[in-house]
Amino acid sequence: MFTLAHLSDIHLSPMPRARHLDLFGKRVLGFVNWHRGRKVVHRRDVLDVLTQDIVGREPDHIAVTGDLVNLGLPEEFVLAAEWLRHLGPPERVTAIPGNHDAYVRLHPERGTGHWQPYMRSNEAGEALVRTPPTAFPFVQRFDDVALIALSSAIPTMPFVAAGSLGSAQRALLGLALEELGRQGLFRVVLIHHPPLAGQAGWRRGLRDAKELTSLLKEKGAELVLHGHNHEQTLFELETVTGPAIIVGVPSASEAVSGRISAARYNEYRIAKVNNGWHCEMIGRAVAESNTHVWECERRILRDV
Ligand SMILES: [Fe+2]
Ligand SMILES: [Fe+2]
């Protein structure tokens, strides 16, 4: 059995001090937004309670699906890299970027480049699917399970949090799904934005959700994990190789304050059984007191 923990939308705090020089364009609005309310919603103490629980349960692997930072300040990327190291070594942790990690156009060396060890294939994955020069999608293989990591993060105008994969990345994803399916692996697709059309509006959604949905139907996948909407959602998509389960997870740092969808992560237990798969999801959420984590859901997603 392989255990995979999935968390998303870290929105790491406290925010480093922003210099006047860094606050231009979209960041000015984000800065005002953060101080008006988001900093009360996304709390470091809540995140720490959640991550302590994950680390303590020692899953085989941990997937972080984006929005690690808030305004895309260079110092935020350094702090997020430190946080990733605290979560575990690159062999056991995979990260992909979200729209907040591409808040403004930034040279990779000053931005997500700091997370590079956590954003690359492993040897077994590379043997099956070569990583393109654009870095995405990259594939990691762990025995019967393969992670296919995508980037839907693109810089956008203020008030827009949309994402896009683009035709080149979609084409490579199609080839990867085919090859990994041929190998009989349990395919887990990681993406920040919700993959299905209608899961988020034009301003916040994945621009090529329709194309991605068709691709998933045509090539098949077993599990698709995403964030962005900051809520727990579960959909089933019928594909050529059986059902693909699509799960969105709430933000990992969201304090309980009247909203139901507070900080939570999901743990997946995946096992090959006869000619099919057994996959169970265990939801673990931060309690109202914000002091500990409890098992809020347990559900068999697949048993064939
Ligand atoms: Fe987010
Ligand atoms: Fe997002």
PDB file of C-alpha atoms in Angstrom, residues 39-218:
ATOM      1  CA  LYS A  39      -4.015  37.422   7.138  1.00  0.00           C
ATOM      2  CA  VAL A  40      -6.805  36.605   9.635  1.00  0.00           C
ATOM      3  CA  VAL A  41      -8.002  33.748   7.442  1.00  0.00           C
ATOM      4  CA  HIS A  42      -4.629  32.178   6.627  1.00  0.00           C
ATOM      5  CA  ARG A  43      -2.767  31.589   9.859  1.00  0.00           C
ATOM      6  CA  ARG A  44       0.659  30.164  10.498  1.00  0.00           C
ATOM      7  CA  ASP A  45      -0.332  28.484  13.775  1.00  0.00           C
ATOM      8  CA  VAL A  46      -3.154  26.621  11.978  1.00  0.00           C
ATOM      9  CA  LEU A  47      -0.786  25.519   9.218  1.00  0.00           C
ATOM     10  CA  ASP A  48       1.777  24.340  11.773  1.00  0.00           C
ATOM     11  CA  VAL A  49      -0.814  22.167  13.567  1.00  0.00           C
ATOM     12  CA  LEU A  50      -1.757  20.586  10.226  1.00  0.00           C
ATOM     13  CA  THR A  51       1.805  19.994   9.009  1.00  0.00           C
ATOM     14  CA  GLN A  52       2.834  18.527  12.354  1.00  0.00           C
ATOM     15  CA  ASP A  53       0.044  15.957  11.957  1.00  0.00           C
ATOM     16  CA  ILE A  54       1.113  15.104   8.396  1.00  0.00           C
ATOM     17  CA  VAL A  55       4.773  14.698   9.301  1.00  0.00           C
ATOM     18  CA  GLY A  56       3.830  12.613  12.357  1.00  0.00           C
ATOM     19  CA  ARG A  57       1.796  10.160  10.265  1.00  0.00           C
ATOM     20  CA  GLU A  58       4.793   9.541   7.990  1.00  0.00           C
ATOM     21  CA  PRO A  59       3.010   9.133   4.642  1.00  0.00           C
ATOM     22  CA  ASP A  60       5.066   7.612   1.825  1.00  0.00           C
ATOM     23  CA  HIS A  61       4.729  10.861  -0.088  1.00  0.00           C
ATOM     24  CA  ILE A  62       3.332  14.390   0.267  1.00  0.00           C
ATOM     25  CA  ALA A  63       1.890  16.470  -2.601  1.00  0.00           C
ATOM     26  CA  VAL A  64       1.526  20.249  -2.292  1.00  0.00           C
ATOM     27  CA  THR A  65      -0.633  21.719  -5.064  1.00  0.00           C
ATOM     28  CA  GLY A  66       0.267  25.390  -5.136  1.00  0.00           C
ATOM     29  CA  ASP A  67      -0.368  28.825  -3.684  1.00  0.00           C
ATOM     30  CA  LEU A  68       2.534  28.470  -1.285  1.00  0.00           C
ATOM     31  CA  VAL A  69       2.989  32.253  -1.183  1.00  0.00           C
ATOM     32  CA  ASN A  70       0.765  35.328  -1.382  1.00  0.00           C
ATOM     33  CA  LEU A  71       2.187  38.291  -3.300  1.00  0.00           C
ATOM     34  CA  GLY A  72       5.138  36.691  -5.046  1.00  0.00           C
ATOM     35  CA  LEU A  73       7.715  38.711  -3.096  1.00  0.00           C
ATOM     36  CA  PRO A  74      11.191  37.191  -3.566  1.00  0.00           C
ATOM     37  CA  GLU A  75      11.565  36.636   0.209  1.00  0.00           C
ATOM     38  CA  GLU A  76       8.306  34.670   0.282  1.00  0.00           C
ATOM     39  CA  PHE A  77       9.779  32.054  -2.068  1.00  0.00           C
ATOM     40  CA  VAL A  78      12.797  31.593   0.202  1.00  0.00           C
ATOM     41  CA  LEU A  79      10.548  31.149   3.259  1.00  0.00           C
ATOM     42  CA  ALA A  80       8.341  28.691   1.339  1.00  0.00           C
ATOM     43  CA  ALA A  81      11.434  26.649   0.382  1.00  0.00           C
ATOM     44  CA  GLU A  82      12.318  26.472   4.083  1.00  0.00           C
ATOM     45  CA  TRP A  83       8.780  25.345   4.864  1.00  0.00           C
ATOM     46  CA  LEU A  84       9.041  22.606   2.200  1.00  0.00           C
ATOM     47  CA  ARG A  85      12.291  21.377   3.744  1.00  0.00           C
ATOM     48  CA  HIS A  86      10.515  21.169   7.094  1.00  0.00           C
ATOM     49  CA  LEU A  87       7.821  19.019   5.453  1.00  0.00           C
ATOM     50  CA  GLY A  88      10.353  16.500   4.190  1.00  0.00           C
ATOM     51  CA  PRO A  89      13.159  15.797   1.715  1.00  0.00           C
ATOM     52  CA  PRO A  90      12.507  16.180  -2.054  1.00  0.00           C
ATOM     53  CA  GLU A  91      12.285  12.380  -2.473  1.00  0.00           C
ATOM     54  CA  ARG A  92       9.161  12.442  -0.304  1.00  0.00           C
ATOM     55  CA  VAL A  93       7.589  15.801  -1.168  1.00  0.00           C
ATOM     56  CA  THR A  94       6.329  17.144  -4.500  1.00  0.00           C
ATOM     57  CA  ALA A  95       5.263  20.749  -5.105  1.00  0.00           C
ATOM     58  CA  ILE A  96       3.622  22.505  -8.031  1.00  0.00           C
ATOM     59  CA  PRO A  97       2.901  26.245  -8.375  1.00  0.00           C
ATOM     60  CA  GLY A  98      -0.467  27.998  -8.080  1.00  0.00           C
ATOM     61  CA  ASN A  99      -1.633  31.392  -9.316  1.00  0.00           C
ATOM     62  CA  HIS A 100      -0.255  33.178  -6.227  1.00  0.00           C
ATOM     63  CA  ASP A 101       3.172  31.696  -6.988  1.00  0.00           C
ATOM     64  CA  ALA A 102       3.000  33.423 -10.393  1.00  0.00           C
ATOM     65  CA  TYR A 103       1.473  36.605  -8.973  1.00  0.00           C
ATOM     66  CA  VAL A 104       3.847  38.785 -10.938  1.00  0.00           C
ATOM     67  CA  ARG A 105       6.324  37.851 -13.638  1.00  0.00           C
ATOM     68  CA  LEU A 106       9.510  36.967 -11.776  1.00  0.00           C
ATOM     69  CA  HIS A 107      12.762  35.376 -12.915  1.00  0.00           C
ATOM     70  CA  PRO A 108      12.658  31.716 -11.740  1.00  0.00           C
ATOM     71  CA  GLU A 109      15.904  32.269  -9.836  1.00  0.00           C
ATOM     72  CA  ARG A 110      14.116  34.749  -7.589  1.00  0.00           C
ATOM     73  CA  GLY A 111      10.838  32.805  -7.518  1.00  0.00           C
ATOM     74  CA  THR A 112       9.788  29.169  -7.830  1.00  0.00           C
ATOM     75  CA  GLY A 113      13.382  28.220  -8.717  1.00  0.00           C
ATOM     76  CA  HIS A 114      13.948  27.975  -4.953  1.00  0.00           C
ATOM     77  CA  TRP A 115      11.591  24.966  -4.943  1.00  0.00           C
ATOM     78  CA  GLN A 116      13.217  23.226  -7.894  1.00  0.00           C
ATOM     79  CA  PRO A 117      14.347  20.114  -5.925  1.00  0.00           C
ATOM     80  CA  TYR A 118      10.659  19.569  -5.113  1.00  0.00           C
ATOM     81  CA  MET A 119       9.500  20.157  -8.685  1.00  0.00           C
ATOM     82  CA  ARG A 120      11.182  17.484 -10.762  1.00  0.00           C
ATOM     83  CA  SER A 121      10.782  13.891 -11.820  1.00  0.00           C
ATOM     84  CA  ASN A 122      12.439  10.971 -10.065  1.00  0.00           C
ATOM     85  CA  GLU A 123      14.590   8.400 -11.853  1.00  0.00           C
ATOM     86  CA  ALA A 124      11.791   5.843 -12.247  1.00  0.00           C
ATOM     87  CA  GLY A 125       9.453   8.531 -13.599  1.00  0.00           C
ATOM     88  CA  GLU A 126      12.048   9.931 -15.985  1.00  0.00           C
ATOM     89  CA  ALA A 127      12.635   6.406 -17.360  1.00  0.00           C
ATOM     90  CA  LEU A 128       9.003   6.307 -18.485  1.00  0.00           C
ATOM     91  CA  VAL A 129       8.291   9.936 -19.401  1.00  0.00           C
ATOM     92  CA  ARG A 130      11.048  12.425 -20.167  1.00  0.00           C
ATOM     93  CA  THR A 131      10.610  15.858 -18.632  1.00  0.00           C
ATOM     94  CA  PRO A 132      10.388  18.547 -21.331  1.00  0.00           C
ATOM     95  CA  PRO A 133      12.635  21.657 -21.160  1.00  0.00           C
ATOM     96  CA  THR A 134       9.577  23.568 -19.935  1.00  0.00           C
ATOM     97  CA  ALA A 135       9.763  21.428 -16.747  1.00  0.00           C
ATOM     98  CA  PHE A 136       6.043  20.475 -16.801  1.00  0.00           C
ATOM     99  CA  PRO A 137       4.599  17.930 -16.806  1.00  0.00           C
ATOM    100  CA  PHE A 138       7.086  15.953 -14.775  1.00  0.00           C
ATOM    101  CA  VAL A 139       6.478  12.392 -13.593  1.00  0.00           C
ATOM    102  CA  GLN A 140       7.429  10.607 -10.404  1.00  0.00           C
ATOM    103  CA  ARG A 141       6.931   6.892 -10.069  1.00  0.00           C
ATOM    104  CA  PHE A 142       6.663   4.971  -6.806  1.00  0.00           C
ATOM    105  CA  ASP A 143       6.108   1.285  -7.614  1.00  0.00           C
ATOM    106  CA  ASP A 144       2.462   1.020  -8.777  1.00  0.00           C
ATOM    107  CA  VAL A 145       1.715   4.735  -8.401  1.00  0.00           C
ATOM    108  CA  ALA A 146       2.735   7.593 -10.715  1.00  0.00           C
ATOM    109  CA  LEU A 147       2.343  11.303 -10.031  1.00  0.00           C
ATOM    110  CA  ILE A 148       1.954  13.571 -13.048  1.00  0.00           C
ATOM    111  CA  ALA A 149       2.633  17.157 -11.993  1.00  0.00           C
ATOM    112  CA  LEU A 150       1.244  20.069 -14.001  1.00  0.00           C
ATOM    113  CA  SER A 151       1.608  23.823 -13.834  1.00  0.00           C
ATOM    114  CA  SER A 152      -1.505  25.912 -14.436  1.00  0.00           C
ATOM    115  CA  ALA A 153       0.158  29.007 -12.935  1.00  0.00           C
ATOM    116  CA  ILE A 154       0.285  32.025 -15.222  1.00  0.00           C
ATOM    117  CA  PRO A 155       0.718  35.726 -14.410  1.00  0.00           C
ATOM    118  CA  THR A 156      -2.603  37.546 -14.875  1.00  0.00           C
ATOM    119  CA  MET A 157      -4.146  40.986 -14.601  1.00  0.00           C
ATOM    120  CA  PRO A 158      -5.282  42.313 -11.183  1.00  0.00           C
ATOM    121  CA  PHE A 159      -8.515  40.715  -9.889  1.00  0.00           C
ATOM    122  CA  VAL A 160      -7.897  37.687 -12.119  1.00  0.00           C
ATOM    123  CA  ALA A 161      -6.788  34.349 -10.635  1.00  0.00           C
ATOM    124  CA  ALA A 162      -7.258  32.224 -13.736  1.00  0.00           C
ATOM    125  CA  GLY A 163      -4.889  29.506 -14.883  1.00  0.00           C
ATOM    126  CA  SER A 164      -3.986  27.683 -18.061  1.00  0.00           C
ATOM    127  CA  LEU A 165      -2.034  24.612 -19.107  1.00  0.00           C
ATOM    128  CA  GLY A 166      -1.607  25.517 -22.753  1.00  0.00           C
ATOM    129  CA  SER A 167      -1.684  23.197 -25.747  1.00  0.00           C
ATOM    130  CA  ALA A 168       1.960  22.045 -25.443  1.00  0.00           C
ATOM    131  CA  GLN A 169       1.589  20.916 -21.839  1.00  0.00           C
ATOM    132  CA  ARG A 170      -1.745  19.252 -22.593  1.00  0.00           C
ATOM    133  CA  ALA A 171      -0.215  17.305 -25.472  1.00  0.00           C
ATOM    134  CA  LEU A 172       2.603  16.044 -23.238  1.00  0.00           C
ATOM    135  CA  LEU A 173       0.107  15.178 -20.512  1.00  0.00           C
ATOM    136  CA  GLY A 174      -1.807  13.070 -23.047  1.00  0.00           C
ATOM    137  CA  LEU A 175       1.341  11.128 -23.943  1.00  0.00           C
ATOM    138  CA  ALA A 176       2.261  10.680 -20.277  1.00  0.00           C
ATOM    139  CA  LEU A 177      -1.204   9.375 -19.342  1.00  0.00           C
ATOM    140  CA  GLU A 178      -1.070   6.923 -22.240  1.00  0.00           C
ATOM    141  CA  GLU A 179       2.357   5.577 -21.330  1.00  0.00           C
ATOM    142  CA  LEU A 180       1.644   5.303 -17.609  1.00  0.00           C
ATOM    143  CA  GLY A 181      -1.695   3.651 -18.381  1.00  0.00           C
ATOM    144  CA  ARG A 182       0.105   1.141 -20.607  1.00  0.00           C
ATOM    145  CA  GLN A 183       2.385   0.340 -17.662  1.00  0.00           C
ATOM    146  CA  GLY A 184      -0.696  -0.394 -15.542  1.00  0.00           C
ATOM    147  CA  LEU A 185       0.071   2.315 -12.998  1.00  0.00           C
ATOM    148  CA  PHE A 186      -2.318   4.244 -10.735  1.00  0.00           C
ATOM    149  CA  ARG A 187      -2.137   7.728 -12.276  1.00  0.00           C
ATOM    150  CA  VAL A 188      -2.428  10.699  -9.938  1.00  0.00           C
ATOM    151  CA  VAL A 189      -2.609  14.066 -11.705  1.00  0.00           C
ATOM    152  CA  LEU A 190      -1.583  17.122  -9.656  1.00  0.00           C
ATOM    153  CA  ILE A 191      -2.863  20.536 -10.728  1.00  0.00           C
ATOM    154  CA  HIS A 192      -3.546  23.750  -8.820  1.00  0.00           C
ATOM    155  CA  HIS A 193      -6.752  24.872 -10.559  1.00  0.00           C
ATOM    156  CA  PRO A 194      -9.901  22.710 -10.552  1.00  0.00           C
ATOM    157  CA  PRO A 195      -9.731  20.662 -13.771  1.00  0.00           C
ATOM    158  CA  LEU A 196     -13.414  20.510 -14.772  1.00  0.00           C
ATOM    159  CA  ALA A 197     -15.240  23.235 -16.668  1.00  0.00           C
ATOM    160  CA  GLY A 198     -17.669  25.040 -14.369  1.00  0.00           C
ATOM    161  CA  GLN A 199     -15.717  24.389 -11.162  1.00  0.00           C
ATOM    162  CA  ALA A 200     -14.571  28.037 -11.169  1.00  0.00           C
ATOM    163  CA  GLY A 201     -15.677  31.105 -13.148  1.00  0.00           C
ATOM    164  CA  TRP A 202     -13.835  32.922 -15.919  1.00  0.00           C
ATOM    165  CA  ARG A 203     -11.841  35.137 -13.535  1.00  0.00           C
ATOM    166  CA  ARG A 204     -10.689  32.271 -11.320  1.00  0.00           C
ATOM    167  CA  GLY A 205     -10.919  29.158 -13.423  1.00  0.00           C
ATOM    168  CA  LEU A 206      -8.717  27.075 -15.677  1.00  0.00           C
ATOM    169  CA  ARG A 207      -9.011  28.571 -19.150  1.00  0.00           C
ATOM    170  CA  ASP A 208      -8.560  25.218 -20.866  1.00  0.00           C
ATOM    171  CA  ALA A 209     -10.678  23.163 -18.455  1.00  0.00           C
ATOM    172  CA  LYS A 210     -12.862  21.910 -21.302  1.00  0.00           C
ATOM    173  CA  GLU A 211      -9.853  20.621 -23.234  1.00  0.00           C
ATOM    174  CA  LEU A 212      -8.372  19.055 -20.100  1.00  0.00           C
ATOM    175  CA  THR A 213     -11.655  17.298 -19.296  1.00  0.00           C
ATOM    176  CA  SER A 214     -11.770  15.807 -22.826  1.00  0.00           C
ATOM    177  CA  LEU A 215      -8.155  14.699 -22.503  1.00  0.00           C
ATOM    178  CA  LEU A 216      -8.763  12.980 -19.160  1.00  0.00           C
ATOM    179  CA  LYS A 217     -11.799  11.205 -20.636  1.00  0.00           C
ATOM    180  CA  GLU A 218      -9.850  10.110 -23.679  1.00  0.00           C
TER     181      GLU A 218
END
